[in-house]
Short mmCIF file of N, CA and C in Angstrom, two decimals:
data_model
loop_
_atom_site.label_atom_id
_atom_site.label_comp_id
_atom_site.label_asym_id
_atom_site.label_seq_id
_atom_site.Cartn_x
_atom_site.Cartn_y
_atom_site.Cartn_z
N MET L 1 91.02 129.27 69.04
CA MET L 1 91.98 129.53 70.04
C MET L 1 91.49 128.57 71.31
N ARG L 2 90.48 128.94 71.00
CA ARG L 2 89.54 128.09 72.40
C ARG L 2 90.07 126.24 72.39
N THR L 3 90.20 125.99 71.50
CA THR L 3 90.92 124.33 71.36
C THR L 3 92.60 124.56 72.05
N THR L 4 93.06 125.43 71.48
CA THR L 4 94.67 125.42 72.23
C THR L 4 94.64 125.80 73.58
N ALA L 5 93.57 126.51 74.50
CA ALA L 5 93.81 126.38 75.54
C ALA L 5 93.38 125.39 76.40
N LEU L 6 92.48 124.50 75.48
CA LEU L 6 92.16 122.92 75.95
C LEU L 6 92.95 122.13 75.84
N THR L 7 94.07 122.33 75.11
CA THR L 7 94.94 120.88 74.60
C THR L 7 95.51 120.47 75.87
N PRO L 8 96.27 121.88 76.80
CA PRO L 8 96.97 121.11 77.58
C PRO L 8 96.26 120.08 78.63
N LEU L 9 95.00 120.95 78.61
CA LEU L 9 94.51 120.36 79.87
C LEU L 9 93.52 118.78 79.39
N LEU L 10 93.40 118.69 78.24
CA LEU L 10 93.29 117.55 77.46
C LEU L 10 94.41 116.31 77.88
N LEU L 11 95.41 116.95 77.51
CA LEU L 11 96.46 116.25 77.86
C LEU L 11 96.91 115.84 79.04
N ALA L 12 96.66 117.07 79.80
CA ALA L 12 96.93 116.54 81.40
C ALA L 12 95.84 115.01 81.96
N GLY L 13 94.63 115.59 81.69
CA GLY L 13 93.58 114.17 81.51
C GLY L 13 94.07 113.30 81.25
N LEU L 14 94.81 112.99 80.13
CA LEU L 14 94.73 111.55 79.46
C LEU L 14 96.23 111.08 80.07
N LEU L 15 97.31 111.98 80.59
CA LEU L 15 98.45 111.16 81.45
C LEU L 15 97.56 110.92 82.40
N ALA L 16 96.82 111.40 83.27
CA ALA L 16 96.57 111.06 84.74
C ALA L 16 95.57 109.52 84.72
N THR L 17 94.61 109.73 83.51
CA THR L 17 94.01 108.43 83.30
C THR L 17 95.06 107.25 82.85
N GLY L 18 95.66 107.46 82.11
CA GLY L 18 97.02 106.39 81.58
C GLY L 18 97.85 106.37 82.83
N ALA L 19 97.89 106.58 84.10
CA ALA L 19 98.72 106.65 85.17
C ALA L 19 97.78 105.86 85.77
N ALA L 20 96.64 105.66 85.89
CA ALA L 20 95.33 104.96 86.74
C ALA L 20 95.39 103.71 86.01
N TRP L 21 95.79 103.69 84.49
CA TRP L 21 95.28 102.54 84.00
C TRP L 21 96.15 101.49 83.63
N ALA L 22 97.75 102.10 84.44
CA ALA L 22 98.87 101.86 84.37
C ALA L 22 98.58 99.98 85.45
N GLY L 23 97.97 100.26 85.98
CA GLY L 23 98.01 99.00 87.35
C GLY L 23 99.15 98.90 88.73
N PRO L 24 98.62 98.65 89.18
CA PRO L 24 99.44 97.77 90.66
C PRO L 24 101.17 97.97 89.83
N ARG L 25 101.96 98.18 90.69
CA ARG L 25 103.43 97.89 90.43
C ARG L 25 103.45 96.80 90.59
N THR L 26 104.70 96.16 90.06
CA THR L 26 105.18 95.26 90.23
C THR L 26 106.83 94.86 90.14
N VAL L 27 107.01 93.60 90.83
CA VAL L 27 108.54 93.55 91.53
C VAL L 27 109.54 93.96 90.19
N THR L 28 108.94 93.29 88.82
CA THR L 28 109.75 93.36 87.84
C THR L 28 109.83 94.69 86.92
N ALA L 29 108.94 95.65 87.32
CA ALA L 29 109.12 96.91 86.41
C ALA L 29 110.43 97.41 86.54
N ALA L 30 110.39 98.04 85.29
CA ALA L 30 111.78 98.98 84.52
C ALA L 30 112.51 100.06 85.95
N ASP L 31 111.74 100.57 86.52
CA ASP L 31 111.63 101.36 87.35
C ASP L 31 111.72 100.98 88.88
N ALA L 32 111.31 99.41 89.23
CA ALA L 32 111.58 99.18 90.62
C ALA L 32 112.90 99.21 90.62
N PRO L 33 113.36 99.54 92.18
CA PRO L 33 114.40 99.74 93.09
C PRO L 33 115.11 98.67 92.48
N ARG L 34 116.76 98.86 92.92
CA ARG L 34 117.18 97.02 92.73
C ARG L 34 117.82 97.14 94.42
N ALA L 35 117.81 97.99 95.38
CA ALA L 35 118.17 98.41 96.35
C ALA L 35 117.56 99.54 97.42
N LEU L 36 117.85 99.27 98.64
CA LEU L 36 117.07 100.21 99.73
C LEU L 36 118.14 101.40 99.48
N PRO L 37 118.12 102.57 99.76
CA PRO L 37 118.60 103.69 100.00
C PRO L 37 119.75 103.53 100.75
N ALA L 38 120.91 103.73 100.57
CA ALA L 38 122.10 103.91 101.68
C ALA L 38 122.02 104.89 102.82
N GLU L 39 121.72 104.56 103.70
CA GLU L 39 121.67 104.86 105.19
C GLU L 39 122.04 103.88 106.21
N GLY L 40 122.55 104.48 107.30
CA GLY L 40 122.89 103.94 108.33
C GLY L 40 124.32 102.57 107.96
N PRO L 41 124.06 101.92 108.94
CA PRO L 41 124.98 100.16 108.76
C PRO L 41 124.65 99.17 107.96
N VAL L 42 123.49 98.94 107.90
CA VAL L 42 122.79 97.91 107.13
C VAL L 42 122.35 98.51 105.96
N GLN L 43 122.93 97.91 104.65
CA GLN L 43 123.06 98.12 103.06
C GLN L 43 122.48 96.75 102.70
N VAL L 44 121.09 97.05 102.16
CA VAL L 44 120.01 95.89 101.47
C VAL L 44 120.08 95.94 100.05
N GLN L 45 120.63 95.24 99.37
CA GLN L 45 120.18 95.22 97.76
C GLN L 45 119.92 93.98 97.16
N TRP L 46 119.55 93.72 95.60
CA TRP L 46 118.89 92.34 95.21
C TRP L 46 119.22 92.44 94.20
N THR L 47 119.39 91.28 93.34
CA THR L 47 119.27 91.07 92.16
C THR L 47 117.85 91.14 91.55
N ASP L 48 117.83 90.67 90.08
CA ASP L 48 116.87 91.21 89.35
C ASP L 48 115.88 90.37 89.68
N PRO L 49 114.52 90.27 90.15
CA PRO L 49 113.50 89.70 91.08
C PRO L 49 112.89 88.89 89.68
N GLY L 50 112.70 89.06 88.48
CA GLY L 50 113.04 88.44 87.27
C GLY L 50 113.32 86.98 87.26
N GLU L 51 114.26 86.96 87.83
CA GLU L 51 115.03 85.42 87.85
C GLU L 51 114.67 85.21 89.30
N PHE L 52 113.80 85.48 89.86
CA PHE L 52 113.89 84.73 91.63
C PHE L 52 112.90 83.43 91.17
N SER L 53 113.06 82.46 92.09
CA SER L 53 112.47 81.19 92.00
C SER L 53 111.05 81.59 92.14
N GLU L 54 110.97 82.64 92.86
CA GLU L 54 109.26 82.97 92.90
C GLU L 54 108.55 83.40 91.59
N LEU L 55 109.41 83.72 90.83
CA LEU L 55 108.38 84.15 89.51
C LEU L 55 108.83 83.09 88.85
N ARG L 56 109.77 82.31 88.35
CA ARG L 56 110.43 81.45 87.56
C ARG L 56 109.81 80.45 87.65
N GLN L 57 108.97 79.76 88.61
CA GLN L 57 108.74 78.60 89.37
C GLN L 57 107.54 78.70 89.33
N SER L 58 106.72 79.95 89.24
CA SER L 58 105.20 80.33 89.97
C SER L 58 104.45 80.12 89.07
N ARG L 59 103.06 79.28 88.73
CA ARG L 59 101.99 78.54 88.67
C ARG L 59 101.06 80.09 87.95
N ASN L 60 101.66 80.80 88.71
CA ASN L 60 100.55 82.49 88.55
C ASN L 60 101.53 83.32 88.91
N ARG L 61 102.33 83.31 87.28
CA ARG L 61 103.22 84.83 87.70
C ARG L 61 103.04 86.04 87.43
N TRP L 62 101.81 86.32 86.97
CA TRP L 62 101.53 87.86 87.15
C TRP L 62 101.03 88.15 88.57
N GLU L 63 100.24 87.24 89.59
CA GLU L 63 100.05 87.10 90.63
C GLU L 63 101.56 87.51 91.79
N ALA L 64 102.40 86.52 91.27
CA ALA L 64 103.60 86.55 91.84
C ALA L 64 104.25 87.68 91.81
N GLU L 65 104.53 88.78 91.05
CA GLU L 65 105.15 89.77 90.46
C GLU L 65 104.44 91.05 90.84
N ARG L 66 103.17 91.27 91.50
CA ARG L 66 102.42 91.97 92.02
C ARG L 66 103.09 92.41 92.98
N GLY L 67 103.08 93.71 93.00
CA GLY L 67 103.21 94.72 94.66
C GLY L 67 104.65 94.85 94.50
N ASN L 68 105.25 94.98 95.78
CA ASN L 68 106.70 95.62 96.23
C ASN L 68 106.89 94.53 97.71
N TRP L 69 107.15 93.68 97.19
CA TRP L 69 107.16 92.18 98.68
C TRP L 69 108.94 92.46 98.29
N VAL L 70 109.43 92.90 97.16
CA VAL L 70 111.04 92.34 97.42
C VAL L 70 111.66 93.67 98.39
N VAL L 71 111.10 94.91 98.05
CA VAL L 71 111.41 96.27 99.37
C VAL L 71 110.73 95.85 100.41
N LYS L 72 109.59 95.16 101.03
CA LYS L 72 109.33 95.43 101.98
C LYS L 72 110.14 93.88 102.74
N LEU L 73 110.74 93.35 102.11
CA LEU L 73 111.46 92.44 102.79
C LEU L 73 112.61 92.81 102.96
N ALA L 74 113.47 93.77 101.80
CA ALA L 74 114.29 94.44 102.11
C ALA L 74 114.76 95.19 103.58
N GLU L 75 113.69 95.97 103.39
CA GLU L 75 113.06 96.90 104.92
C GLU L 75 113.33 96.00 105.82
N HIS L 76 112.59 95.41 105.74
CA HIS L 76 111.99 94.25 107.38
C HIS L 76 113.75 94.07 107.74
N LEU L 77 114.29 93.27 106.78
CA LEU L 77 116.15 92.82 107.08
C LEU L 77 116.61 93.86 107.62
N ARG L 78 116.62 95.41 107.04
CA ARG L 78 117.34 96.11 107.34
C ARG L 78 116.86 96.61 108.56
N LYS L 79 115.94 96.69 108.81
CA LYS L 79 115.21 97.05 110.34
C LYS L 79 115.86 96.09 111.76
N GLN L 80 115.53 94.76 111.35
CA GLN L 80 116.14 94.08 112.36
C GLN L 80 117.44 93.51 112.47
N ALA L 81 118.42 94.03 111.34
CA ALA L 81 119.45 93.96 111.52
C ALA L 81 119.98 94.90 112.55
N ASP L 82 119.15 96.33 112.15
CA ASP L 82 120.21 97.73 112.49
C ASP L 82 119.59 97.69 113.74
N LYS L 83 118.39 96.55 114.74
CA LYS L 83 118.33 96.37 115.99
C LYS L 83 119.63 95.22 116.68
N GLN L 84 120.15 94.88 116.03
CA GLN L 84 121.00 93.30 116.50
C GLN L 84 122.35 93.82 116.57
N LEU L 85 122.89 94.41 115.44
CA LEU L 85 123.87 94.79 114.84
C LEU L 85 124.79 95.63 116.56
N PRO L 86 126.39 94.61 116.42
CA PRO L 86 126.96 95.99 117.31
C PRO L 86 127.36 96.99 116.43
N ALA L 87 127.48 97.94 118.00
CA ALA L 87 127.85 99.69 117.23
C ALA L 87 128.95 99.15 116.62
N GLY L 88 129.26 99.81 115.54
CA GLY L 88 130.43 100.21 114.60
C GLY L 88 130.72 99.51 113.44
N GLN L 89 129.95 98.19 113.85
CA GLN L 89 129.78 96.97 112.54
C GLN L 89 128.74 97.30 111.45
N THR L 90 129.18 97.12 110.19
CA THR L 90 128.43 97.25 109.00
C THR L 90 127.55 95.77 108.80
N LEU L 91 126.21 96.13 107.93
CA LEU L 91 126.70 94.87 107.63
C LEU L 91 125.76 95.05 105.81
N GLU L 92 126.50 94.44 105.02
CA GLU L 92 126.05 94.29 103.28
C GLU L 92 125.30 93.11 102.91
N VAL L 93 124.32 93.31 102.97
CA VAL L 93 123.11 91.82 102.37
C VAL L 93 122.70 92.36 100.54
N THR L 94 123.53 91.34 99.67
CA THR L 94 122.50 91.29 98.72
C THR L 94 121.44 89.83 98.18
N ILE L 95 120.02 90.23 98.06
CA ILE L 95 119.29 88.72 98.42
C ILE L 95 119.50 88.48 96.68
N THR L 96 119.63 87.40 96.72
CA THR L 96 120.20 86.99 94.86
C THR L 96 118.82 85.70 94.32
N ASP L 97 118.15 85.33 95.81
CA ASP L 97 117.04 84.69 95.16
C ASP L 97 115.97 84.48 96.06
N ILE L 98 114.39 84.21 95.95
CA ILE L 98 113.79 84.23 96.99
C ILE L 98 112.53 83.52 95.96
N LYS L 99 111.61 82.61 97.20
CA LYS L 99 110.87 81.56 96.68
C LYS L 99 109.81 81.82 97.96
N ARG L 100 108.82 82.43 97.97
CA ARG L 100 107.73 82.76 99.25
C ARG L 100 107.17 81.55 99.40
N ALA L 101 106.77 81.71 100.95
CA ALA L 101 106.13 80.38 101.10
C ALA L 101 104.87 80.01 100.66
N GLY L 102 104.56 79.05 100.56
CA GLY L 102 103.28 78.79 99.76
C GLY L 102 103.11 78.71 98.14
N ASP L 103 102.14 78.58 97.33
CA ASP L 103 102.50 78.29 95.82
C ASP L 103 101.08 78.22 95.43
N TYR L 104 100.65 79.08 94.53
CA TYR L 104 99.15 79.22 93.54
C TYR L 104 98.84 77.41 92.56
N GLU L 105 97.90 76.97 93.28
CA GLU L 105 97.22 76.11 92.57
C GLU L 105 96.19 76.01 91.31
N PRO L 106 96.45 76.30 90.08
CA PRO L 106 95.85 76.78 89.69
C PRO L 106 94.53 75.37 89.02
N TRP L 107 94.82 74.35 89.47
CA TRP L 107 94.10 73.09 88.90
C TRP L 107 92.60 73.40 89.82
N ARG L 108 92.97 74.36 90.83
CA ARG L 108 91.75 74.14 91.81
C ARG L 108 90.44 75.18 91.01
N GLY L 109 90.59 75.80 90.08
CA GLY L 109 89.72 76.37 89.10
C GLY L 109 89.99 77.84 89.06
N PRO L 110 89.10 78.48 88.18
CA PRO L 110 90.04 79.96 87.84
C PRO L 110 89.22 80.87 89.08
N ARG L 111 88.07 80.43 89.91
CA ARG L 111 88.18 81.33 91.31
C ARG L 111 89.39 81.55 92.32
N LEU L 112 90.27 80.12 92.25
CA LEU L 112 91.22 80.36 93.12
C LEU L 112 92.44 80.79 92.81
N ASP L 113 92.47 81.20 91.57
CA ASP L 113 93.80 81.67 90.44
C ASP L 113 94.70 82.21 91.46
N ASP L 114 93.95 83.16 92.11
CA ASP L 114 94.99 84.32 93.02
C ASP L 114 95.40 83.91 94.35
N VAL L 115 95.02 82.91 94.91
CA VAL L 115 95.20 82.47 96.09
C VAL L 115 96.23 80.86 96.25
N ARG L 116 97.09 81.71 97.50
CA ARG L 116 98.38 80.95 97.44
C ARG L 116 98.35 80.17 98.75
N PHE L 117 98.64 78.90 98.39
CA PHE L 117 98.01 77.71 99.32
C PHE L 117 99.36 77.69 99.80
N MET L 118 99.10 77.51 101.48
CA MET L 118 100.41 76.90 102.36
C MET L 118 100.62 75.29 102.73
N ARG L 119 101.30 75.13 102.13
CA ARG L 119 101.50 73.44 102.31
C ARG L 119 102.92 73.43 102.35
N ASP L 120 103.33 72.29 103.07
CA ASP L 120 104.98 71.59 103.80
C ASP L 120 105.69 71.87 102.38
N ILE L 121 105.03 71.36 101.22
CA ILE L 121 105.57 71.27 100.31
C ILE L 121 106.04 72.30 99.15
N TYR L 122 105.85 73.59 100.30
CA TYR L 122 106.18 74.99 99.40
C TYR L 122 106.81 75.86 100.70
N PRO L 123 107.91 75.89 101.66
CA PRO L 123 108.31 76.40 102.19
C PRO L 123 109.28 77.52 101.57
N PRO L 124 109.49 78.43 102.46
CA PRO L 124 109.76 80.03 102.49
C PRO L 124 111.55 79.48 101.77
N ARG L 125 112.00 79.76 100.81
CA ARG L 125 113.63 79.89 100.53
C ARG L 125 113.97 81.25 100.18
N ILE L 126 115.14 81.94 100.49
CA ILE L 126 116.15 83.04 100.45
C ILE L 126 117.50 82.56 100.34
N SER L 127 117.94 83.22 99.42
CA SER L 127 119.35 83.36 99.39
C SER L 127 119.88 83.96 99.45
N LEU L 128 121.27 84.53 99.75
CA LEU L 128 121.33 85.84 99.82
C LEU L 128 123.46 86.13 100.02
N GLN L 129 123.72 87.07 99.92
CA GLN L 129 125.23 86.99 100.23
C GLN L 129 125.59 88.53 101.21
N PHE L 130 126.51 88.28 101.96
CA PHE L 130 126.56 88.80 103.28
C PHE L 130 128.26 89.46 103.82
N THR L 131 128.28 90.54 103.97
CA THR L 131 129.62 90.93 104.24
C THR L 131 129.61 91.76 105.88
N LEU L 132 129.93 90.60 106.92
CA LEU L 132 129.68 91.79 108.01
C LEU L 132 131.09 92.71 108.30
N THR L 133 131.21 93.65 108.37
CA THR L 133 132.44 94.49 108.38
C THR L 133 132.82 95.12 110.30
N GLY L 134 133.76 94.76 110.65
CA GLY L 134 133.87 95.21 112.26
C GLY L 134 134.03 96.38 112.43
N ALA L 135 133.98 97.34 113.25
CA ALA L 135 134.28 98.94 113.53
C ALA L 135 135.54 99.06 112.87
N ASP L 136 136.74 98.36 113.00
CA ASP L 136 138.06 98.48 112.48
C ASP L 136 137.91 98.43 111.18
N GLY L 137 137.01 98.10 110.58
CA GLY L 137 137.11 98.05 109.05
C GLY L 137 137.35 96.59 108.71
N GLN L 138 137.66 95.80 109.57
CA GLN L 138 137.97 94.35 109.12
C GLN L 138 136.98 93.40 109.12
N VAL L 139 137.27 92.65 107.59
CA VAL L 139 135.80 91.57 107.52
C VAL L 139 135.65 90.68 108.57
N ILE L 140 134.44 90.68 109.09
CA ILE L 140 134.05 89.54 110.45
C ILE L 140 133.87 88.08 109.91
N ASP L 141 132.73 88.28 109.01
CA ASP L 141 132.19 87.24 107.97
C ASP L 141 131.64 87.60 107.05
N GLN L 142 131.54 86.56 105.71
CA GLN L 142 130.77 87.22 105.05
C GLN L 142 130.89 85.50 103.87
N GLY L 143 130.20 85.43 102.98
CA GLY L 143 129.62 84.39 102.44
C GLY L 143 127.86 84.35 101.56
N GLU L 144 127.79 83.27 101.79
CA GLU L 144 126.60 83.05 101.08
C GLU L 144 125.78 81.94 101.68
N ARG L 145 124.12 82.46 102.09
CA ARG L 145 123.90 81.32 102.78
C ARG L 145 122.34 81.34 102.02
N LYS L 146 121.85 79.93 102.18
CA LYS L 146 121.02 79.20 101.35
C LYS L 146 119.72 79.14 102.68
N LEU L 147 119.02 80.03 102.89
CA LEU L 147 117.81 79.99 104.21
C LEU L 147 116.38 79.14 103.34
N VAL L 148 116.04 78.32 104.02
CA VAL L 148 115.15 77.73 104.11
C VAL L 148 114.44 76.75 105.53
N ASP L 149 112.91 77.07 105.64
CA ASP L 149 112.41 76.79 106.88
C ASP L 149 111.46 75.84 106.37
N SER L 150 111.70 74.39 106.23
CA SER L 150 110.58 73.06 106.01
C SER L 150 109.75 73.05 107.07
N GLY L 151 109.66 73.76 108.00
CA GLY L 151 108.79 73.47 109.29
C GLY L 151 107.77 74.55 109.33
N TYR L 152 108.12 75.49 108.40
CA TYR L 152 107.20 77.29 108.74
C TYR L 152 106.11 76.93 109.18
N LEU L 153 105.10 75.59 108.90
CA LEU L 153 103.77 75.77 109.12
C LEU L 153 103.21 75.19 110.66
N HIS L 154 104.78 74.89 111.36
CA HIS L 154 104.83 74.09 112.51
C HIS L 154 105.21 74.94 113.55
N GLY L 155 105.50 75.97 113.05
CA GLY L 155 106.13 77.20 114.46
C GLY L 155 104.63 77.58 115.28
N ASN L 156 105.05 78.67 116.12
CA ASN L 156 103.64 79.03 117.05
C ASN L 156 103.57 80.36 116.47
N PRO L 157 102.41 80.44 115.22
CA PRO L 157 102.40 81.45 114.63
C PRO L 157 101.36 82.51 115.66
N ARG L 158 100.92 84.08 115.51
CA ARG L 158 100.34 84.61 116.13
C ARG L 158 99.05 84.41 115.32
N PRO L 159 97.93 84.16 115.97
CA PRO L 159 96.36 84.25 115.08
C PRO L 159 96.16 85.70 114.54
N SER L 160 97.14 87.01 115.31
CA SER L 160 96.39 88.33 114.50
C SER L 160 97.76 88.63 113.52
N ASP L 161 98.70 87.85 113.01
CA ASP L 161 99.61 88.04 112.12
C ASP L 161 98.78 87.87 111.38
N THR L 162 98.50 88.48 110.14
CA THR L 162 98.07 88.48 108.88
C THR L 162 98.77 88.65 107.40
N ASP L 163 99.89 89.25 107.91
CA ASP L 163 101.40 89.80 107.36
C ASP L 163 101.89 88.76 106.04
N PRO L 164 101.43 89.24 104.84
CA PRO L 164 101.31 87.96 104.17
C PRO L 164 103.10 87.46 103.90
N LEU L 165 103.54 87.91 104.20
CA LEU L 165 105.35 87.77 104.28
C LEU L 165 105.41 87.26 105.34
N ARG L 166 104.97 87.08 106.52
CA ARG L 166 105.78 86.96 107.57
C ARG L 166 106.58 85.70 108.31
N TYR L 167 106.09 84.60 106.98
CA TYR L 167 106.86 83.31 106.81
C TYR L 167 108.61 83.90 106.02
N GLU L 168 108.33 84.48 105.09
CA GLU L 168 109.84 84.97 104.91
C GLU L 168 110.38 86.19 105.70
N LYS L 169 109.99 86.85 106.80
CA LYS L 169 110.45 87.58 107.66
C LYS L 169 111.14 86.77 108.90
N GLN L 170 110.28 85.77 108.66
CA GLN L 170 110.81 84.85 110.45
C GLN L 170 112.22 84.60 109.98
N LEU L 171 111.96 83.46 108.96
CA LEU L 171 113.23 83.15 108.11
C LEU L 171 114.18 84.34 108.07
N LEU L 172 114.37 85.39 107.93
CA LEU L 172 115.55 86.13 108.05
C LEU L 172 115.66 86.45 109.72
N ASP L 173 114.93 86.81 110.42
CA ASP L 173 115.23 86.84 111.63
C ASP L 173 115.69 85.77 112.03
N GLU L 174 115.50 84.83 111.73
CA GLU L 174 116.01 83.56 112.37
C GLU L 174 117.69 83.57 111.41
N TRP L 175 117.88 83.67 110.52
CA TRP L 175 119.23 83.70 109.72
C TRP L 175 120.20 85.22 110.68
N LEU L 176 119.50 86.00 110.95
CA LEU L 176 120.33 87.16 111.57
C LEU L 176 120.47 86.99 112.92
N ARG L 177 119.52 86.11 113.88
CA ARG L 177 120.07 85.66 115.31
C ARG L 177 120.73 84.94 115.25
N ARG L 178 121.16 83.89 114.04
CA ARG L 178 122.36 83.01 114.50
C ARG L 178 123.61 84.27 113.68
N GLU L 179 123.29 84.65 112.77
CA GLU L 179 125.01 85.01 111.86
C GLU L 179 125.13 86.30 112.72
N LEU L 180 124.45 87.27 113.65
CA LEU L 180 124.61 87.94 114.65
C LEU L 180 124.92 87.81 115.97
N ARG L 181 124.45 86.80 116.69
CA ARG L 181 124.78 86.16 117.90
C ARG L 181 126.74 86.49 118.11
N THR L 182 126.31 87.19 119.18
CA THR L 182 127.77 87.53 119.80
C THR L 182 128.45 86.45 120.69
N ASP L 183 127.97 85.61 120.64
CA ASP L 183 128.79 84.46 121.24
C ASP L 183 129.95 83.56 120.63
N ARG L 184 129.78 83.26 119.35
CA ARG L 184 130.30 83.01 118.37
C ARG L 184 131.58 82.82 118.06
N SER L 185 132.57 81.74 118.26
CA SER L 185 133.68 81.66 118.70
C SER L 185 134.28 81.96 117.08
N THR L 186 134.21 80.98 115.90
CA THR L 186 134.74 81.62 114.45
C THR L 186 133.35 82.04 113.59
N ALA L 187 133.78 82.17 112.82
CA ALA L 187 132.86 82.50 111.65
C ALA L 187 132.14 82.03 111.10
N GLY L 188 130.83 82.30 110.44
CA GLY L 188 130.20 81.41 110.26
C GLY L 188 129.08 80.15 110.96
N LEU L 189 129.68 80.56 112.26
CA LEU L 189 128.77 79.28 112.87
C LEU L 189 127.31 79.97 113.18
#
């Protein structure tokens, strides 16, 4: 009788420690989201991160897939677009590829396996598809963009900015400034 009462407690303990052993979340996890929850005028989704250049071309795939950096970039994109989008317009974005700034250089030795080195030859790259719709429901602009910032190391970074995604976020910010500017006379300029 006593062992029967302990069984649920033991099972609960094993489940709890199993969750602790699971390790950090990865962007390729089966239960990882592929879109932000639908809310507001800006919708952001993404294709399978396992197919992103960041993972396919990484010299340290395990380190490259750790965390939820895709979600953080999508949230940043939504937040910034929300601020700049004229009233009544909607923006739908699908991120199709990401190559983060910097790369791993395993030849530097095992102590530096998880260090991302920033060099001009490793610029941030983001590919996306988008549709910008007016308040009347008419498509204002749509298309595919391949964003790259080859001079990402030569900008004016703030010394206090330690965000590991700062270069990718700057790339998205620049795209939004160009894409959503109100003085353009034709689509895509």
